[in-house]
PQR file with spaces between the fields and no chain letter, atoms N, CA, C, O and H, PARSE charges and radii, in Angstrom:
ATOM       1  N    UNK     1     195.814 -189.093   71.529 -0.4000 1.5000
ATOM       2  CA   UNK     1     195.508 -188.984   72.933 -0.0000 2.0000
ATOM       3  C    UNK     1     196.334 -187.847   73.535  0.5500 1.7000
ATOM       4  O    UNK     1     197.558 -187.748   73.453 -0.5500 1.4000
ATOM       5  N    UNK     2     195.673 -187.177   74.024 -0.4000 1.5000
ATOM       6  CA   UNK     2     196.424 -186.468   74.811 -0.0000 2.0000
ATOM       7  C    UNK     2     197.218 -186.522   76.156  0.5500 1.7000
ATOM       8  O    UNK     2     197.067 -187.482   76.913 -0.5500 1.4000
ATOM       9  H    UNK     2     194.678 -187.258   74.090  0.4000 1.0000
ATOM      10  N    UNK     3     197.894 -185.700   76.394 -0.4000 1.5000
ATOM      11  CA   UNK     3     198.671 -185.580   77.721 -0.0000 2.0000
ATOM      12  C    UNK     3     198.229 -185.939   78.791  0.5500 1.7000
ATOM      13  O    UNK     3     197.344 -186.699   78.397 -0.5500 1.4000
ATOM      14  H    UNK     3     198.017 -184.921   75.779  0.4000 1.0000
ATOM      15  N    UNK     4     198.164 -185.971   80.196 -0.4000 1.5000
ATOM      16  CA   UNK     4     197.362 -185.673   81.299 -0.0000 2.0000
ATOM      17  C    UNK     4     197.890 -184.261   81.741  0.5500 1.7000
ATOM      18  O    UNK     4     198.963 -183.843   81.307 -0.5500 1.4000
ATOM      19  H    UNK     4     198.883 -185.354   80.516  0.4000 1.0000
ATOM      20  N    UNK     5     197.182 -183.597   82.536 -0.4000 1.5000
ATOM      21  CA   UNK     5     197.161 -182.382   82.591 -0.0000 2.0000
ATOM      22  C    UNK     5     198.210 -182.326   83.907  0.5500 1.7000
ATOM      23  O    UNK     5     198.259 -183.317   84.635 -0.5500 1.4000
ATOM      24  H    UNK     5     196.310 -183.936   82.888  0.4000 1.0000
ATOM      25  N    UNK     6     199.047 -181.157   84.200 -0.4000 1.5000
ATOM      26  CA   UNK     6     199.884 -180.929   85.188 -0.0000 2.0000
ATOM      27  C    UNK     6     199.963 -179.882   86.047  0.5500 1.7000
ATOM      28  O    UNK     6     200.079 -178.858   85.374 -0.5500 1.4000
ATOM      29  H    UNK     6     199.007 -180.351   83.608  0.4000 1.0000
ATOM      30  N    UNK     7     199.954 -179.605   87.392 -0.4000 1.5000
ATOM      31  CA   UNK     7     199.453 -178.700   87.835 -0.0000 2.0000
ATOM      32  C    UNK     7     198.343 -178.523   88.450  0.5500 1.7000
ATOM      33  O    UNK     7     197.353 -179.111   88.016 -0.5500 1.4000
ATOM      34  H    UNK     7     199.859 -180.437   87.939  0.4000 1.0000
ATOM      35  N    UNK     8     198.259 -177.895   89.309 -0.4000 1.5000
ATOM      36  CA   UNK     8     196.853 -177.492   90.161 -0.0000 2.0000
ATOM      37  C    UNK     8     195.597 -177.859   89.015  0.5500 1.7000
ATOM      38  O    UNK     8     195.868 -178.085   87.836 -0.5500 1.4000
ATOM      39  H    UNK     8     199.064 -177.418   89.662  0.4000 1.0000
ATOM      40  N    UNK     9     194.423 -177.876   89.463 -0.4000 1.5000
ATOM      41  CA   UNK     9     193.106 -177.911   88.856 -0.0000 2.0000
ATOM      42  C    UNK     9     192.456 -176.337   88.906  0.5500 1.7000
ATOM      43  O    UNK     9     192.615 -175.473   89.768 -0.5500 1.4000
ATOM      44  H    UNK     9     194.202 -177.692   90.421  0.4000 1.0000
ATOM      45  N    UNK    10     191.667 -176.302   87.656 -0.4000 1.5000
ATOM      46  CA   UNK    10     190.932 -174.940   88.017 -0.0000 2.0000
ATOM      47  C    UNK    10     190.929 -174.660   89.116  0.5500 1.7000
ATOM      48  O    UNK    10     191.400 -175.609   89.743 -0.5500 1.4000
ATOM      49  H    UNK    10     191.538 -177.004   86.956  0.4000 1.0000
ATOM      50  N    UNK    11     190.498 -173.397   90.136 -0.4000 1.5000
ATOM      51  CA   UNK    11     189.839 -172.964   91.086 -0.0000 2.0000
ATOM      52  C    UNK    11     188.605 -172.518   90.561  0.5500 1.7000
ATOM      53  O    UNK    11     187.825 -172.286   91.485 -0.5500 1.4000
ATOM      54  H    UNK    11     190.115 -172.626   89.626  0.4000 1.0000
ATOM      55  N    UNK    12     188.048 -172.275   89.289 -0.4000 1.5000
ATOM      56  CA   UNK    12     186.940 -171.709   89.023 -0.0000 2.0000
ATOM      57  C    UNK    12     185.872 -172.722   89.351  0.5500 1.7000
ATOM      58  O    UNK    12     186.094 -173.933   89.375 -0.5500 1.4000
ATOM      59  H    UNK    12     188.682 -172.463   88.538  0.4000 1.0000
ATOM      60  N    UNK    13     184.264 -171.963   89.697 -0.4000 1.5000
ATOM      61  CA   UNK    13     183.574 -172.362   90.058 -0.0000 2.0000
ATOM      62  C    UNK    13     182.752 -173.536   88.698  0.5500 1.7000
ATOM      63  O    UNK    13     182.356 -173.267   87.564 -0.5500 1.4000
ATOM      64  H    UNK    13     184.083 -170.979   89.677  0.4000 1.0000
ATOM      65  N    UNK    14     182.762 -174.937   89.529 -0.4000 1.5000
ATOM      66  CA   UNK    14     182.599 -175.755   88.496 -0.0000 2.0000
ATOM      67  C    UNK    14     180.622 -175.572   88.012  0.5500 1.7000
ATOM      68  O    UNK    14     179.941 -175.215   88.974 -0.5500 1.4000
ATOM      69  H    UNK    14     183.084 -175.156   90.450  0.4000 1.0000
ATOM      70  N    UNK    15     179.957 -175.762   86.886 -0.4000 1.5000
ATOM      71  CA   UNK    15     178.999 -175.366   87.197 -0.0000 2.0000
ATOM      72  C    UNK    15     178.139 -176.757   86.762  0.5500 1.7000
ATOM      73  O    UNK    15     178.988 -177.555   86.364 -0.5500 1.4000
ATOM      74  H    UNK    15     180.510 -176.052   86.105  0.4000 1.0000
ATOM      75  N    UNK    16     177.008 -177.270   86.691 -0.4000 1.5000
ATOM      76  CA   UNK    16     176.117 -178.394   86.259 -0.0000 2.0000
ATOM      77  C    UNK    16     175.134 -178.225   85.397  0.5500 1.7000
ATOM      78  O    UNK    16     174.508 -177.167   85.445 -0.5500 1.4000
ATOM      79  H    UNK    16     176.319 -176.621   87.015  0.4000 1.0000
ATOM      80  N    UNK    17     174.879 -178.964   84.684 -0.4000 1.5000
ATOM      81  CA   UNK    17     173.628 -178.956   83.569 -0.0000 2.0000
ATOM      82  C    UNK    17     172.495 -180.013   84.156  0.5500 1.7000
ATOM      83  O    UNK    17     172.542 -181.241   84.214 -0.5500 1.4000
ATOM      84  H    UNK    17     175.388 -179.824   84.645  0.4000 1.0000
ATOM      85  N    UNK    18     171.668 -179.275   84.485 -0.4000 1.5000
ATOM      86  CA   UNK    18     169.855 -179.715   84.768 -0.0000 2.0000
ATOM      87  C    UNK    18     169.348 -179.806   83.442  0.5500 1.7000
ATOM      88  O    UNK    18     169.822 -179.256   82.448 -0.5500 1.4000
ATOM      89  H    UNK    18     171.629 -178.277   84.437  0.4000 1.0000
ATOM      90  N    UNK    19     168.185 -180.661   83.511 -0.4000 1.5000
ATOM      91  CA   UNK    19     167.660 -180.883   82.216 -0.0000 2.0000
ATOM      92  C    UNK    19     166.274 -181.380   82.319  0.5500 1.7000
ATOM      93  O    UNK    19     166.117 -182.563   82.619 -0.5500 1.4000
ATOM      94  H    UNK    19     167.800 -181.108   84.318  0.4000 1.0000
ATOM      95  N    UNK    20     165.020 -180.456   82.062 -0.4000 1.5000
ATOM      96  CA   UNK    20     163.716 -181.249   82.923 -0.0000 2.0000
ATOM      97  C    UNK    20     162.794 -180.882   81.245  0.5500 1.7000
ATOM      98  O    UNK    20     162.949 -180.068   80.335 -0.5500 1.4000
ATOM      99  H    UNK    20     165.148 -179.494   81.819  0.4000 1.0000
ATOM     100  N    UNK    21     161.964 -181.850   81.503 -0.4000 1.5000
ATOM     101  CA   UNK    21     161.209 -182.053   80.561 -0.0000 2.0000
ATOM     102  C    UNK    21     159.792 -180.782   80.362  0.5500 1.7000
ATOM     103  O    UNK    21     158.745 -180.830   81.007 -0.5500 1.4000
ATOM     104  H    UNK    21     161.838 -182.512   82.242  0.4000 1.0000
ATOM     105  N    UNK    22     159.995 -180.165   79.750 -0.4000 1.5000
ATOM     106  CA   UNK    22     158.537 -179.387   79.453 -0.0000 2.0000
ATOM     107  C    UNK    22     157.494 -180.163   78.251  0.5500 1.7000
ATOM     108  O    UNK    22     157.693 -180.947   77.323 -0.5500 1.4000
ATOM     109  H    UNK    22     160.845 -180.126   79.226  0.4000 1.0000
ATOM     110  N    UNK    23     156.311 -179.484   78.824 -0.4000 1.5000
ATOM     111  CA   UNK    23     155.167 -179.778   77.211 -0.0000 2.0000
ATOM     112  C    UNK    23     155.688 -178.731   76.727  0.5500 1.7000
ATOM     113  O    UNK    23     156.306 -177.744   77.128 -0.5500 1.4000
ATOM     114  H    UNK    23     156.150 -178.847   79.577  0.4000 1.0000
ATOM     115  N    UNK    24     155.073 -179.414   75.207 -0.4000 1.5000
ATOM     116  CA   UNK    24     155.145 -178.135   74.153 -0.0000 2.0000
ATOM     117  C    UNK    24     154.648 -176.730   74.252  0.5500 1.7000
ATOM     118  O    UNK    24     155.315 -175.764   73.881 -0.5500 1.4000
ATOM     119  H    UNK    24     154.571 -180.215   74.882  0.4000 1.0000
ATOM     120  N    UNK    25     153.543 -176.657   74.725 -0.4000 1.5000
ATOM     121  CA   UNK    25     153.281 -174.911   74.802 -0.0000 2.0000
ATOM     122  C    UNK    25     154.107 -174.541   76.084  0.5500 1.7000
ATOM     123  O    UNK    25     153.644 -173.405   76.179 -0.5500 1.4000
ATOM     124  H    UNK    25     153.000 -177.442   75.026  0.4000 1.0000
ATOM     125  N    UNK    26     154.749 -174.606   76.869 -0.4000 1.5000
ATOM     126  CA   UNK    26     155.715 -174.643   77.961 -0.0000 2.0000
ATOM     127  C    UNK    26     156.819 -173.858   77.530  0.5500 1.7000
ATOM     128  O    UNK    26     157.013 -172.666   77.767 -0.5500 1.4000
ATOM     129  H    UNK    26     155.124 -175.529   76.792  0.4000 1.0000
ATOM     130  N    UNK    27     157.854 -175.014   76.565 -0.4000 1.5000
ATOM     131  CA   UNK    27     158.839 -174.748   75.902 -0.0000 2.0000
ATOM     132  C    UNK    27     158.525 -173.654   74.605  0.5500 1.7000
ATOM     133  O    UNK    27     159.441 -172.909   74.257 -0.5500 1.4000
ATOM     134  H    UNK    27     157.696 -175.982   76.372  0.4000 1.0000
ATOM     135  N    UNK    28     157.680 -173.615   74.163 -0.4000 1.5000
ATOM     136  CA   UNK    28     157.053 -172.462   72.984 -0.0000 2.0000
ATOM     137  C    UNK    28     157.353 -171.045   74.195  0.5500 1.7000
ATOM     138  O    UNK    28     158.152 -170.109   74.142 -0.5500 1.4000
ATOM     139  H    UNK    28     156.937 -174.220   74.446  0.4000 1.0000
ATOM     140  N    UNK    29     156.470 -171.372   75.073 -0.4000 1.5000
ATOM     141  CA   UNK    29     156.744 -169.961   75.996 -0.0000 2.0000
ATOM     142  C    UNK    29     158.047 -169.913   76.280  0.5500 1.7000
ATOM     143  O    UNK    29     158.605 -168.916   75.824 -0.5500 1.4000
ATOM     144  H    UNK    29     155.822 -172.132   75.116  0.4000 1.0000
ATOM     145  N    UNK    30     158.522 -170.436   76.704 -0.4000 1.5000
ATOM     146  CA   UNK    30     160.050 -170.254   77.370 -0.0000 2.0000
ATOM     147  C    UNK    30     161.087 -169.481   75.869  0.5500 1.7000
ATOM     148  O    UNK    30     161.702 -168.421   75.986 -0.5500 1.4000
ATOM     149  H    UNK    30     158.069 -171.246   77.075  0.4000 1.0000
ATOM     150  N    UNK    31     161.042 -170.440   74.383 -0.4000 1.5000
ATOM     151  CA   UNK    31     161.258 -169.754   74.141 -0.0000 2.0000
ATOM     152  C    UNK    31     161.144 -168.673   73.281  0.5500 1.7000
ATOM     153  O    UNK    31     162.091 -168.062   72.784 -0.5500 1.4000
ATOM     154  H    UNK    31     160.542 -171.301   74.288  0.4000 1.0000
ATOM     155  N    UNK    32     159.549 -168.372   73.058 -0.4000 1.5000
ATOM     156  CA   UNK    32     158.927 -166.834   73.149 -0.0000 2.0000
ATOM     157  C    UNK    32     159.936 -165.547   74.433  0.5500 1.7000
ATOM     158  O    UNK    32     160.653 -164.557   74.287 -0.5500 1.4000
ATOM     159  H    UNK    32     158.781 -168.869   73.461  0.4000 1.0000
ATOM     160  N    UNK    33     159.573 -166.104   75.235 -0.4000 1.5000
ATOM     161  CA   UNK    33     159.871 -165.074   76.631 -0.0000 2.0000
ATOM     162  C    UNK    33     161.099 -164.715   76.334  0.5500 1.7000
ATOM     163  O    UNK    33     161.337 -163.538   76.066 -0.5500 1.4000
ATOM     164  H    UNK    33     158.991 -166.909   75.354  0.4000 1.0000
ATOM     165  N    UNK    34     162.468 -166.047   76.330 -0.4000 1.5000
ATOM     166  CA   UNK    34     163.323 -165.633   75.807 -0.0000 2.0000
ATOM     167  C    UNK    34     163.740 -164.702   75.009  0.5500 1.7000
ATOM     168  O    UNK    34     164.026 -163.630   75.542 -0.5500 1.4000
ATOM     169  H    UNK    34     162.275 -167.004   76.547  0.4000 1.0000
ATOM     170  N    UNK    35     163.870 -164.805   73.788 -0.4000 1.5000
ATOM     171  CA   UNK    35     163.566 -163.685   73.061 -0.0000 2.0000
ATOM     172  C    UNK    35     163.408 -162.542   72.847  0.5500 1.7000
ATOM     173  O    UNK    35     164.180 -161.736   72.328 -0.5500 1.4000
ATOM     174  H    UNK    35     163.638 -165.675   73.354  0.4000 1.0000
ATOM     175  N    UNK    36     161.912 -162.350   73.420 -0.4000 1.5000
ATOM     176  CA   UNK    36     161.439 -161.447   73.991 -0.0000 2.0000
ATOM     177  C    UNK    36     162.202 -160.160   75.124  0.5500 1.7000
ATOM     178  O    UNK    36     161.889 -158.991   75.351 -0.5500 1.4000
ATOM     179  H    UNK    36     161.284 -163.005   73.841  0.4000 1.0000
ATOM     180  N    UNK    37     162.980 -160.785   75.492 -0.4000 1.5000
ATOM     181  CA   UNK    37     163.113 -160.497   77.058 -0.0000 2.0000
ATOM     182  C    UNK    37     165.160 -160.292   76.307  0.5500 1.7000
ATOM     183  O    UNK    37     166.087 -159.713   76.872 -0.5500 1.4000
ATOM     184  H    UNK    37     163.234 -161.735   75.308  0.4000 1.0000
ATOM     185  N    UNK    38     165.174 -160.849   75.260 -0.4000 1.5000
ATOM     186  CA   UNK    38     166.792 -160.540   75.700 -0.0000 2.0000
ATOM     187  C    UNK    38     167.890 -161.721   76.137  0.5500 1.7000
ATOM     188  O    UNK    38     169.109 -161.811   75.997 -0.5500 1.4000
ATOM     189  H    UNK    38     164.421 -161.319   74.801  0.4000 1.0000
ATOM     190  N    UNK    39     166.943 -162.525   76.693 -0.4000 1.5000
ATOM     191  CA   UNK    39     168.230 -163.301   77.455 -0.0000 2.0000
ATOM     192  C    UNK    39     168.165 -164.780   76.724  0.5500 1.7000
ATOM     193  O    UNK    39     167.334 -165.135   75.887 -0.5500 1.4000
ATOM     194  H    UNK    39     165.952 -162.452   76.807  0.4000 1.0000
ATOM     195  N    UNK    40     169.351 -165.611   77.306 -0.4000 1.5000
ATOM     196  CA   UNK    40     168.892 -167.013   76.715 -0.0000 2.0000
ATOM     197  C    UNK    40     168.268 -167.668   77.527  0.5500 1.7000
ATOM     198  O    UNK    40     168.126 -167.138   78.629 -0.5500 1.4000
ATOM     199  H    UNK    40     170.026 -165.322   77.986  0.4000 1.0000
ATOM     200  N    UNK    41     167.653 -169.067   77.308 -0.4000 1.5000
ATOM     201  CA   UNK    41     166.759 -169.978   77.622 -0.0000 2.0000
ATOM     202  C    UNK    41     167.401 -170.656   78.997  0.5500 1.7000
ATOM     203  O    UNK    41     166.764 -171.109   79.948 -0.5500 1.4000
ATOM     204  H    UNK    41     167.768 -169.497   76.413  0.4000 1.0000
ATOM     205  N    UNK    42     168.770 -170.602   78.840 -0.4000 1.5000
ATOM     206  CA   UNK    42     169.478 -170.645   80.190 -0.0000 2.0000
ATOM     207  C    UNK    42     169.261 -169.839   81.286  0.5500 1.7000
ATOM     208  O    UNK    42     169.049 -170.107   82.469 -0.5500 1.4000
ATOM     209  H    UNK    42     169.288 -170.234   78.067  0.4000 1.0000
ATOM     210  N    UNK    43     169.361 -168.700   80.621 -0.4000 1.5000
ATOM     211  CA   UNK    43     169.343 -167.595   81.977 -0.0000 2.0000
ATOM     212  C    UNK    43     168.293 -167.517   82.672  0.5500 1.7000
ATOM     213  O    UNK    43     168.392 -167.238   83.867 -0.5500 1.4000
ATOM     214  H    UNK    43     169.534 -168.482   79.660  0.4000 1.0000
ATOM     215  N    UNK    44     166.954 -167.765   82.035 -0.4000 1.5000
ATOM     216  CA   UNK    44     165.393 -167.820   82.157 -0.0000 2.0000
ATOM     217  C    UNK    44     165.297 -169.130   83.204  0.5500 1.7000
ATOM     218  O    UNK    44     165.016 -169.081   84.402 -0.5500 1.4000
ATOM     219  H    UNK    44     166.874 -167.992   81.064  0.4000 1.0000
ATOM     220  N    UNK    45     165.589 -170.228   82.459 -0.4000 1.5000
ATOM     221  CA   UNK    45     165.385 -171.627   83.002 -0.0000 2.0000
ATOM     222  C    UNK    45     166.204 -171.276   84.719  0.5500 1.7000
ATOM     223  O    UNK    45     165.628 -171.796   85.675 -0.5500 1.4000
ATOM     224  H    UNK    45     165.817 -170.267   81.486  0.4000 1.0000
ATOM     225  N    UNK    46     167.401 -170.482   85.002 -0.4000 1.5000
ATOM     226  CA   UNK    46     168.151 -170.338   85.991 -0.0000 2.0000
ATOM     227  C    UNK    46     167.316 -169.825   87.094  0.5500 1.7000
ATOM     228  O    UNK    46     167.065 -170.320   88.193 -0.5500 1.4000
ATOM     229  H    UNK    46     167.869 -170.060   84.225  0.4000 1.0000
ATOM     230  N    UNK    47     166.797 -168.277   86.329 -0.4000 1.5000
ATOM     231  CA   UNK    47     166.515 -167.421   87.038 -0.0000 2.0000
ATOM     232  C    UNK    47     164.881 -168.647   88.118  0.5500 1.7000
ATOM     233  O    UNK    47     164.797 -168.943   89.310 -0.5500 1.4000
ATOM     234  H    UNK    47     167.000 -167.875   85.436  0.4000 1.0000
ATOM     235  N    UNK    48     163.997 -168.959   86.989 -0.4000 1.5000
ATOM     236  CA   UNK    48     163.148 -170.164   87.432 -0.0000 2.0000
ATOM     237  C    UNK    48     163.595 -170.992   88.640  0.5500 1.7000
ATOM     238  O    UNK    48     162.948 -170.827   89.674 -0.5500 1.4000
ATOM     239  H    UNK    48     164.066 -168.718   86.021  0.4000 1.0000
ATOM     240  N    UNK    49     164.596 -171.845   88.650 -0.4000 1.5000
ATOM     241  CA   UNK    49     164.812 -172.744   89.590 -0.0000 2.0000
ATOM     242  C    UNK    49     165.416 -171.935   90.594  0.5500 1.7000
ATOM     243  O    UNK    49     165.582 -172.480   91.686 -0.5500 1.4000
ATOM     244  H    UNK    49     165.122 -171.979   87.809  0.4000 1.0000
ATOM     245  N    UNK    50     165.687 -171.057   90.496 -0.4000 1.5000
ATOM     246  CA   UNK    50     165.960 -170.128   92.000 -0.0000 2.0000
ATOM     247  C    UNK    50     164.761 -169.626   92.516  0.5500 1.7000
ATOM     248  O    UNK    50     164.717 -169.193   93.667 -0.5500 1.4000
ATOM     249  H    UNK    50     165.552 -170.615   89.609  0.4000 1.0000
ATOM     250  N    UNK    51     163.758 -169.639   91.762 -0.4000 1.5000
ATOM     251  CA   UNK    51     162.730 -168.580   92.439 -0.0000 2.0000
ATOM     252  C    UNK    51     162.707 -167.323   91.892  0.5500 1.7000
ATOM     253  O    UNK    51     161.596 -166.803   91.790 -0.5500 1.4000
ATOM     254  H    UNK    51     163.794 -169.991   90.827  0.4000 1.0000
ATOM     255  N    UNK    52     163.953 -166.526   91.402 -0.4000 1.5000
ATOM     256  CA   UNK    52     163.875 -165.575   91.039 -0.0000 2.0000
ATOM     257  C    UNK    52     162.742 -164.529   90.295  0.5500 1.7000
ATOM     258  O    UNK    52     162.267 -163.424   90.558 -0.5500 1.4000
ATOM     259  H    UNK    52     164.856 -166.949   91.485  0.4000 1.0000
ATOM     260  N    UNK    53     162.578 -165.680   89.064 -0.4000 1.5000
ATOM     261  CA   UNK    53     161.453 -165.000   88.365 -0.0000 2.0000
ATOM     262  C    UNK    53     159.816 -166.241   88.215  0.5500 1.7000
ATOM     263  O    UNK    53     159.775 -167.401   87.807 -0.5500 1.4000
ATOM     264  H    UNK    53     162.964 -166.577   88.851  0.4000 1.0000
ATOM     265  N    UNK    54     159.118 -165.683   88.539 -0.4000 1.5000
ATOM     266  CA   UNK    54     157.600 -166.363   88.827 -0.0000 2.0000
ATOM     267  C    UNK    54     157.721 -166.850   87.303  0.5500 1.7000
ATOM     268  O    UNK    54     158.461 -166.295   86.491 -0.5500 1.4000
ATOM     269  H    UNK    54     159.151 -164.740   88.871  0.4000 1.0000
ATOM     270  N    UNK    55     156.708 -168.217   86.941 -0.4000 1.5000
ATOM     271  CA   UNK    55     156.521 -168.175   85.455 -0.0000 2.0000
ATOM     272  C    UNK    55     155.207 -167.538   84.852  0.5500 1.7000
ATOM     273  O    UNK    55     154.841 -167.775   83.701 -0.5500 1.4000
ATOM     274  H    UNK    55     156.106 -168.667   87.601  0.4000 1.0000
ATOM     275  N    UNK    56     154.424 -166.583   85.859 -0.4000 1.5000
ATOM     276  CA   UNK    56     153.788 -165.697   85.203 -0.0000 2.0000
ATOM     277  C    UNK    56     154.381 -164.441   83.828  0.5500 1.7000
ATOM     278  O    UNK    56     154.017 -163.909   82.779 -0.5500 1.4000
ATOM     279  H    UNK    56     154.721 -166.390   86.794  0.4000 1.0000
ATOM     280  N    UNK    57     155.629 -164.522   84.892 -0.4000 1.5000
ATOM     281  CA   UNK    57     156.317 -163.473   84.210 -0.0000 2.0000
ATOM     282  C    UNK    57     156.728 -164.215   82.429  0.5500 1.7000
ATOM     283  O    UNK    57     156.583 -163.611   81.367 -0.5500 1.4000
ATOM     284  H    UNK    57     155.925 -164.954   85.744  0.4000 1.0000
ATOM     285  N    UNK    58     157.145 -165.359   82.570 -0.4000 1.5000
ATOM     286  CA   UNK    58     157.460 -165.885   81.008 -0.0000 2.0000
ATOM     287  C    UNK    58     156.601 -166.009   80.369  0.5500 1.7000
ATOM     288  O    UNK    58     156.844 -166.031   79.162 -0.5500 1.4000
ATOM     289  H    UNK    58     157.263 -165.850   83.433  0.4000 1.0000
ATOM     290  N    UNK    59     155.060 -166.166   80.840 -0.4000 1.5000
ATOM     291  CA   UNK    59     153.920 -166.641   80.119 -0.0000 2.0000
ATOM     292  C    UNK    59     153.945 -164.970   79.301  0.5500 1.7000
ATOM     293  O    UNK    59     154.337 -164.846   78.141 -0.5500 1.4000
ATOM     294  H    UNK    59     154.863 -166.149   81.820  0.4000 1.0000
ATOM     295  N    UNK    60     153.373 -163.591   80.290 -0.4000 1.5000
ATOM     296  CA   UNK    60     153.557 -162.558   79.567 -0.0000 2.0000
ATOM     297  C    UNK    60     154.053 -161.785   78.729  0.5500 1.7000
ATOM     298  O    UNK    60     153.599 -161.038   77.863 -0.5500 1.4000
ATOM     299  H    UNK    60     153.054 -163.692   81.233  0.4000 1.0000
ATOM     300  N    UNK    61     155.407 -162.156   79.226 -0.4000 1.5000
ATOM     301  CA   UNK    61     156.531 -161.841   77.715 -0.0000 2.0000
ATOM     302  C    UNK    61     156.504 -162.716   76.843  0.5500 1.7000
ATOM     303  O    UNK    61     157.398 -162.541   76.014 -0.5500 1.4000
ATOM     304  H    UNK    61     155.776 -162.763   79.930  0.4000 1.0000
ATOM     305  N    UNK    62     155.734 -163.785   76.610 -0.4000 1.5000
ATOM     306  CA   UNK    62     155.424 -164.858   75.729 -0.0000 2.0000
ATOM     307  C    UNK    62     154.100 -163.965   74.833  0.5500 1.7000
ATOM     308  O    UNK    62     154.121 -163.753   73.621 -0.5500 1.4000
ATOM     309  H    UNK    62     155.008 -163.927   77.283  0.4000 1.0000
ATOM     310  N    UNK    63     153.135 -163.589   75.673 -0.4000 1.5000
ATOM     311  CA   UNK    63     151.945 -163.141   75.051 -0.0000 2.0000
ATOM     312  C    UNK    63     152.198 -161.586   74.031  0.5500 1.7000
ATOM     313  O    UNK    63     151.519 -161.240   73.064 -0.5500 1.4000
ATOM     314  H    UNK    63     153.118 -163.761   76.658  0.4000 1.0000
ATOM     315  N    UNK    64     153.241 -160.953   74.561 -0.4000 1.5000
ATOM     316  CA   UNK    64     153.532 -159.715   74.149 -0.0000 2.0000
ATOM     317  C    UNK    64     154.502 -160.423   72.806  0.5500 1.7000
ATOM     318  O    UNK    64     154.157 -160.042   71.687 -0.5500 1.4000
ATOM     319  H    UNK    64     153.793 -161.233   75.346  0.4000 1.0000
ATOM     320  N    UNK    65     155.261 -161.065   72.849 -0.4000 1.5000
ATOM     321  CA   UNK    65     156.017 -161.620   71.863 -0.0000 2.0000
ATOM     322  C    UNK    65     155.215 -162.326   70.572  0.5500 1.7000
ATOM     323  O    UNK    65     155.501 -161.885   69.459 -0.5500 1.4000
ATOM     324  H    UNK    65     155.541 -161.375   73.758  0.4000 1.0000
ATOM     325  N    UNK    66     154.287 -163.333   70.659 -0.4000 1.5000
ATOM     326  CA   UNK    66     153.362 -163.167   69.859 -0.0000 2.0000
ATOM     327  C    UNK    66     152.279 -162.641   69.317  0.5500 1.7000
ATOM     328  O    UNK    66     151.596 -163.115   68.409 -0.5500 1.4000
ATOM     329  H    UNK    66     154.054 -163.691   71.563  0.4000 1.0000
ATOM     330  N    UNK    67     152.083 -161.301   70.098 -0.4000 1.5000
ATOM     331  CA   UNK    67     151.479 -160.336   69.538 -0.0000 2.0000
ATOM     332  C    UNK    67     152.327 -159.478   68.576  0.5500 1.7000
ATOM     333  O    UNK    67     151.758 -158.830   67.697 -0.5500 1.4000
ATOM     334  H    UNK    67     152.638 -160.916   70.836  0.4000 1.0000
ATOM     335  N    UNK    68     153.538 -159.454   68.699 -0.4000 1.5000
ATOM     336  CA   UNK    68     154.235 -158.778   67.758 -0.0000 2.0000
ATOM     337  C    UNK    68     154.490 -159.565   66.632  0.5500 1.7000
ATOM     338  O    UNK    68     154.687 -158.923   65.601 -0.5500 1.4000
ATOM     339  H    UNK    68     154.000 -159.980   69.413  0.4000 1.0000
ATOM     340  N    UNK    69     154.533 -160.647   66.559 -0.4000 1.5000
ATOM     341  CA   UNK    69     154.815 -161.730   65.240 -0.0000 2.0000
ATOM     342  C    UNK    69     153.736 -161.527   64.554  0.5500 1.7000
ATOM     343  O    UNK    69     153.551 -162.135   63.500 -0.5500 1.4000
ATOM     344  H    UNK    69     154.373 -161.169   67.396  0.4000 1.0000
């Protein structure tokens, strides 16, 4: 067992894990696009729940990604 910790607590920004259920061709796209695109399935799934990126955009880099396979 360890110690208890002493001293202030982080100040860094604490962050949370979401977790939502996709279908299978969903998650196939996501991570196609991924991939595709460079980033991880995190950054994608992020950029998503902000609005940031439409999921037109993952479906396409999905379609370009299995055109290259």
């Amino acid at each position: 067992m360890t110690q208890p910790r002493r001293g202030r607590p982080p100040t860094g920004v604490r962050k949370e894990r979401l977790q939502v259920m996709l279908e299978p061709d969903d998650y196939e796209a996501l991570v196609l696009a991924a991939d595709a695109r460079g980033e991880t399935q995190a950054e994608l799934g992020r950029k998503l729940v902000k609005g940031e990126l439409p999921w037109a955009e993952i479906e396409r880099a999905a379609k370009k990604a299995k055109g290259r396979k």
